[in-house]
mmCIF file of C-alpha atoms in Angstrom:
data_model
loop_
_atom_site.group_PDB
_atom_site.id
_atom_site.type_symbol
_atom_site.label_atom_id
_atom_site.label_comp_id
_atom_site.label_asym_id
_atom_site.label_seq_id
_atom_site.Cartn_x
_atom_site.Cartn_y
_atom_site.Cartn_z
ATOM 1 C CA UNK W 14 -10.513 -21.937 24.923
ATOM 2 C CA UNK W 15 -7.605 -19.770 23.788
ATOM 3 C CA UNK W 16 -4.630 -18.940 25.918
ATOM 4 C CA UNK W 17 -3.440 -15.383 26.215
ATOM 5 C CA UNK W 18 0.036 -14.862 24.715
ATOM 6 C CA UNK W 19 2.778 -14.562 27.281
ATOM 7 C CA UNK W 20 4.642 -11.241 27.033
ATOM 8 C CA UNK W 21 8.261 -11.617 25.996
ATOM 9 C CA UNK W 22 10.892 -10.936 28.583
ATOM 10 C CA UNK W 23 14.620 -10.625 28.374
ATOM 11 C CA UNK W 24 16.585 -9.699 25.258
ATOM 12 C CA UNK W 25 13.729 -10.425 22.826
ATOM 13 C CA UNK W 26 11.230 -8.092 24.531
ATOM 14 C CA UNK W 27 12.508 -4.942 22.804
ATOM 15 C CA UNK W 28 12.554 -6.658 19.388
ATOM 16 C CA UNK W 29 9.020 -8.013 19.738
ATOM 17 C CA UNK W 30 7.737 -4.718 21.102
ATOM 18 C CA UNK W 31 9.272 -2.824 18.170
ATOM 19 C CA UNK W 32 7.688 -5.290 15.720
ATOM 20 C CA UNK W 33 4.312 -4.529 17.300
ATOM 21 C CA UNK W 34 4.717 -0.744 16.977
ATOM 22 C CA UNK W 35 5.794 -0.244 20.568
ATOM 23 C CA UNK W 36 8.971 0.159 22.543
ATOM 24 C CA UNK W 37 10.138 -1.899 25.488
ATOM 25 C CA UNK W 38 8.828 0.953 27.672
ATOM 26 C CA UNK W 39 5.292 1.094 26.233
ATOM 27 C CA UNK W 40 3.062 1.153 23.169
ATOM 28 C CA UNK W 41 3.391 3.480 20.186
ATOM 29 C CA UNK W 42 0.896 6.233 19.466
ATOM 30 C CA UNK W 43 -2.540 5.623 17.958
ATOM 31 C CA UNK W 44 -1.329 6.539 14.424
ATOM 32 C CA UNK W 45 0.891 3.458 14.300
ATOM 33 C CA UNK W 46 4.223 5.164 14.746
ATOM 34 C CA UNK W 47 6.442 4.846 17.746
ATOM 35 C CA UNK W 48 9.663 6.243 19.065
ATOM 36 C CA UNK W 49 11.255 3.402 17.045
ATOM 37 C CA UNK W 50 10.165 5.040 13.738
ATOM 38 C CA UNK W 51 7.294 5.416 11.295
ATOM 39 C CA UNK W 52 4.843 2.673 10.458
ATOM 40 C CA UNK W 53 5.071 0.994 7.053
ATOM 41 C CA UNK W 54 3.212 2.786 4.260
ATOM 42 C CA UNK W 55 1.279 0.582 1.822
ATOM 43 C CA UNK W 56 2.298 1.177 -1.779
ATOM 44 C CA UNK W 57 -0.365 2.289 -4.211
ATOM 45 C CA UNK W 58 -0.794 0.221 -7.356
ATOM 46 C CA UNK W 59 1.059 2.946 -9.277
ATOM 47 C CA UNK W 60 3.950 2.912 -6.766
ATOM 48 C CA UNK W 61 4.223 -0.888 -6.866
ATOM 49 C CA UNK W 62 4.088 -0.840 -10.676
ATOM 50 C CA UNK W 63 6.866 1.770 -10.787
ATOM 51 C CA UNK W 64 8.989 -0.267 -8.369
ATOM 52 C CA UNK W 65 8.597 -3.382 -10.557
ATOM 53 C CA UNK W 66 9.397 -1.373 -13.690
ATOM 54 C CA UNK W 67 12.561 0.051 -12.132
ATOM 55 C CA UNK W 68 13.933 -3.353 -11.156
ATOM 56 C CA UNK W 69 15.343 -6.279 -13.093
ATOM 57 C CA UNK W 70 16.107 -8.819 -10.353
ATOM 58 C CA UNK W 71 13.612 -10.393 -7.996
ATOM 59 C CA UNK W 72 12.826 -13.529 -6.054
ATOM 60 C CA UNK W 73 10.320 -15.850 -7.689
ATOM 61 C CA UNK W 74 8.365 -18.037 -5.262
ATOM 62 C CA UNK W 75 6.754 -21.250 -6.477
ATOM 63 C CA UNK W 76 5.053 -23.994 -4.467
ATOM 64 C CA UNK W 77 6.909 -27.254 -3.884
ATOM 65 C CA UNK W 78 4.993 -30.546 -3.829
ATOM 66 C CA UNK W 79 5.412 -30.487 -0.025
ATOM 67 C CA UNK W 80 3.588 -27.149 0.120
ATOM 68 C CA UNK W 81 6.758 -25.284 1.078
ATOM 69 C CA UNK W 82 7.939 -22.328 -1.004
ATOM 70 C CA UNK W 83 10.734 -22.677 -3.535
ATOM 71 C CA UNK W 84 12.599 -19.397 -4.049
ATOM 72 C CA UNK W 85 14.713 -18.505 -7.082
ATOM 73 C CA UNK W 86 16.553 -15.287 -7.812
ATOM 74 C CA UNK W 87 15.534 -14.327 -11.345
ATOM 75 C CA UNK W 88 16.054 -11.665 -13.973
ATOM 76 C CA UNK W 89 12.576 -10.524 -14.996
ATOM 77 C CA UNK W 90 10.727 -8.210 -17.337
ATOM 78 C CA UNK W 91 7.562 -6.398 -16.215
ATOM 79 C CA UNK W 92 4.884 -5.427 -18.710
ATOM 80 C CA UNK W 93 2.532 -3.084 -16.824
ATOM 81 C CA UNK W 94 0.013 -2.856 -19.684
ATOM 82 C CA UNK W 95 -0.465 -6.652 -19.661
ATOM 83 C CA UNK W 96 0.245 -6.914 -15.909
ATOM 84 C CA UNK W 97 2.601 -9.769 -16.767
ATOM 85 C CA UNK W 98 6.037 -10.660 -15.428
ATOM 86 C CA UNK W 99 8.223 -12.664 -17.826
ATOM 87 C CA UNK W 100 11.181 -14.826 -16.809
ATOM 88 C CA UNK W 101 13.483 -16.937 -18.977
ATOM 89 C CA UNK W 102 14.461 -20.364 -17.697
ATOM 90 C CA UNK W 103 15.062 -23.845 -19.064
ATOM 91 C CA UNK W 104 12.378 -26.502 -19.393
ATOM 92 C CA UNK W 105 14.102 -28.835 -16.909
ATOM 93 C CA UNK W 106 14.682 -26.299 -14.120
ATOM 94 C CA UNK W 107 12.846 -26.918 -10.864
ATOM 95 C CA UNK W 108 10.867 -23.652 -11.042
ATOM 96 C CA UNK W 109 9.491 -24.558 -14.482
ATOM 97 C CA UNK W 110 8.521 -28.056 -13.362
ATOM 98 C CA UNK W 111 6.863 -26.750 -10.182
ATOM 99 C CA UNK W 112 4.928 -24.027 -11.998
ATOM 100 C CA UNK W 113 3.594 -26.567 -14.482
ATOM 101 C CA UNK W 114 2.320 -28.652 -11.544
ATOM 102 C CA UNK W 115 1.020 -25.709 -9.476
ATOM 103 C CA UNK W 116 0.864 -22.321 -11.222
ATOM 104 C CA UNK W 117 0.532 -20.213 -8.053
ATOM 105 C CA UNK W 118 3.534 -17.885 -7.868
ATOM 106 C CA UNK W 119 4.798 -14.599 -6.479
ATOM 107 C CA UNK W 120 7.646 -12.293 -7.425
ATOM 108 C CA UNK W 121 9.215 -10.247 -4.616
ATOM 109 C CA UNK W 122 11.204 -7.187 -5.705
ATOM 110 C CA UNK W 123 13.305 -5.070 -3.353
ATOM 111 C CA UNK W 124 12.903 -1.323 -3.678
ATOM 112 C CA UNK W 125 15.714 1.205 -4.018
ATOM 113 C CA UNK W 126 16.476 0.767 -0.321
ATOM 114 C CA UNK W 127 15.983 -1.995 2.247
ATOM 115 C CA UNK W 128 12.832 -0.265 3.502
ATOM 116 C CA UNK W 129 10.581 -0.934 0.498
ATOM 117 C CA UNK W 130 9.384 -3.845 -1.622
ATOM 118 C CA UNK W 131 6.676 -4.921 -4.041
ATOM 119 C CA UNK W 132 5.114 -8.340 -4.584
ATOM 120 C CA UNK W 133 3.366 -9.488 -7.758
ATOM 121 C CA UNK W 134 1.103 -12.517 -7.229
ATOM 122 C CA UNK W 135 -0.789 -14.561 -9.735
ATOM 123 C CA UNK W 136 -0.903 -17.671 -11.840
ATOM 124 C CA UNK W 137 2.070 -18.579 -14.005
ATOM 125 C CA UNK W 138 2.130 -20.364 -17.308
ATOM 126 C CA UNK W 139 5.220 -21.981 -18.780
ATOM 127 C CA UNK W 140 5.678 -21.897 -22.537
ATOM 128 C CA UNK W 141 6.809 -24.836 -24.602
ATOM 129 C CA UNK W 142 10.575 -24.804 -25.186
ATOM 130 C CA UNK W 143 11.753 -22.797 -28.171
ATOM 131 C CA UNK W 144 12.233 -25.420 -30.900
ATOM 132 C CA UNK W 145 13.457 -23.506 -33.969
ATOM 133 C CA UNK W 146 15.703 -20.424 -33.847
ATOM 134 C CA UNK W 147 13.447 -17.390 -34.218
ATOM 135 C CA UNK W 148 10.133 -19.136 -33.457
ATOM 136 C CA UNK W 149 7.483 -17.366 -31.363
ATOM 137 C CA UNK W 150 8.978 -18.425 -28.017
ATOM 138 C CA UNK W 151 12.474 -17.566 -29.232
ATOM 139 C CA UNK W 152 11.302 -14.063 -30.196
ATOM 140 C CA UNK W 153 9.668 -13.656 -26.798
ATOM 141 C CA UNK W 154 12.946 -14.688 -25.149
ATOM 142 C CA UNK W 155 14.825 -12.248 -27.388
ATOM 143 C CA UNK W 156 12.492 -9.445 -26.226
ATOM 144 C CA UNK W 157 13.691 -10.113 -22.640
ATOM 145 C CA UNK W 158 17.253 -9.135 -23.614
ATOM 146 C CA UNK W 159 18.618 -5.638 -24.209
ATOM 147 C CA UNK W 160 18.990 -6.637 -27.873
ATOM 148 C CA UNK W 161 21.956 -7.376 -30.097
ATOM 149 C CA UNK W 162 23.409 -4.802 -32.503
ATOM 150 C CA UNK W 163 25.051 -7.570 -34.559
ATOM 151 C CA UNK W 164 22.581 -9.920 -36.330
ATOM 152 C CA UNK W 165 25.088 -12.780 -35.927
ATOM 153 C CA UNK W 166 24.912 -12.375 -32.122
ATOM 154 C CA UNK W 167 21.107 -12.418 -32.261
ATOM 155 C CA UNK W 168 21.157 -15.577 -34.385
ATOM 156 C CA UNK W 169 23.612 -17.204 -31.951
ATOM 157 C CA UNK W 170 21.335 -16.284 -29.011
ATOM 158 C CA UNK W 171 18.288 -17.805 -30.699
ATOM 159 C CA UNK W 172 20.200 -20.997 -31.585
ATOM 160 C CA UNK W 173 21.548 -21.325 -28.028
ATOM 161 C CA UNK W 174 18.026 -20.866 -26.616
ATOM 162 C CA UNK W 175 16.926 -23.905 -28.668
ATOM 163 C CA UNK W 176 19.929 -25.934 -27.479
ATOM 164 C CA UNK W 177 19.215 -24.952 -23.849
ATOM 165 C CA UNK W 178 15.472 -25.742 -24.235
ATOM 166 C CA UNK W 179 14.588 -22.260 -22.964
ATOM 167 C CA UNK W 180 11.033 -21.418 -21.970
ATOM 168 C CA UNK W 181 9.228 -18.266 -20.891
ATOM 169 C CA UNK W 182 7.461 -18.167 -17.545
ATOM 170 C CA UNK W 183 4.573 -15.695 -17.749
ATOM 171 C CA UNK W 184 3.245 -14.632 -14.365
ATOM 172 C CA UNK W 185 -0.199 -13.063 -14.934
ATOM 173 C CA UNK W 186 -0.452 -10.683 -11.993
ATOM 174 C CA UNK W 187 -3.774 -10.659 -10.174
ATOM 175 C CA UNK W 188 -2.545 -8.958 -6.999
ATOM 176 C CA UNK W 189 0.145 -6.310 -6.627
ATOM 177 C CA UNK W 190 1.133 -4.920 -3.249
ATOM 178 C CA UNK W 191 4.052 -3.664 -1.226
ATOM 179 C CA UNK W 192 5.150 -1.362 1.549
ATOM 180 C CA UNK W 193 7.709 1.313 2.234
ATOM 181 C CA UNK W 194 9.145 2.792 5.389
ATOM 182 C CA UNK W 195 9.741 6.494 4.943
ATOM 183 C CA UNK W 196 12.986 6.730 6.903
ATOM 184 C CA UNK W 197 15.203 9.743 6.575
ATOM 185 C CA UNK W 198 18.702 10.292 7.838
#
């Protein structure tokens, strides 16, 4: 037997009503909008891909051993042709250890305003640490940078990546979604 939810009263009533597409005075219209504003618009795959491509920073969510999410702000690279997000981290960082244990992950990216976002979900793999400057993993890490005009700087980057035991997290995206609120003014 399920109990009917009790309507909110007091100061939270207007907030809850707005979250449900209504105002404190009554419901919104049948199209999902209300006097409080338009309803969220789902992003198309192309829109979500463009939002990911335009960004560089996001929040990577991994699963802790307790089942709770672990969130990390990361610098990422999105390859739409491969539908892969790449992130550089070190082998000992918590996100790398968690993703080795449970590869389920999501990357949340804020849009150009606070009214839009995209999420890339999938399974992540963590590379082995780069072991020799310029090895395959080192070159993949180098591709995540804007590049170095001076070869000495590139060599120093590759050597430091070995010292730091850098790895590449590759999130193979199986689901891409997001929403936007089309608010003007």
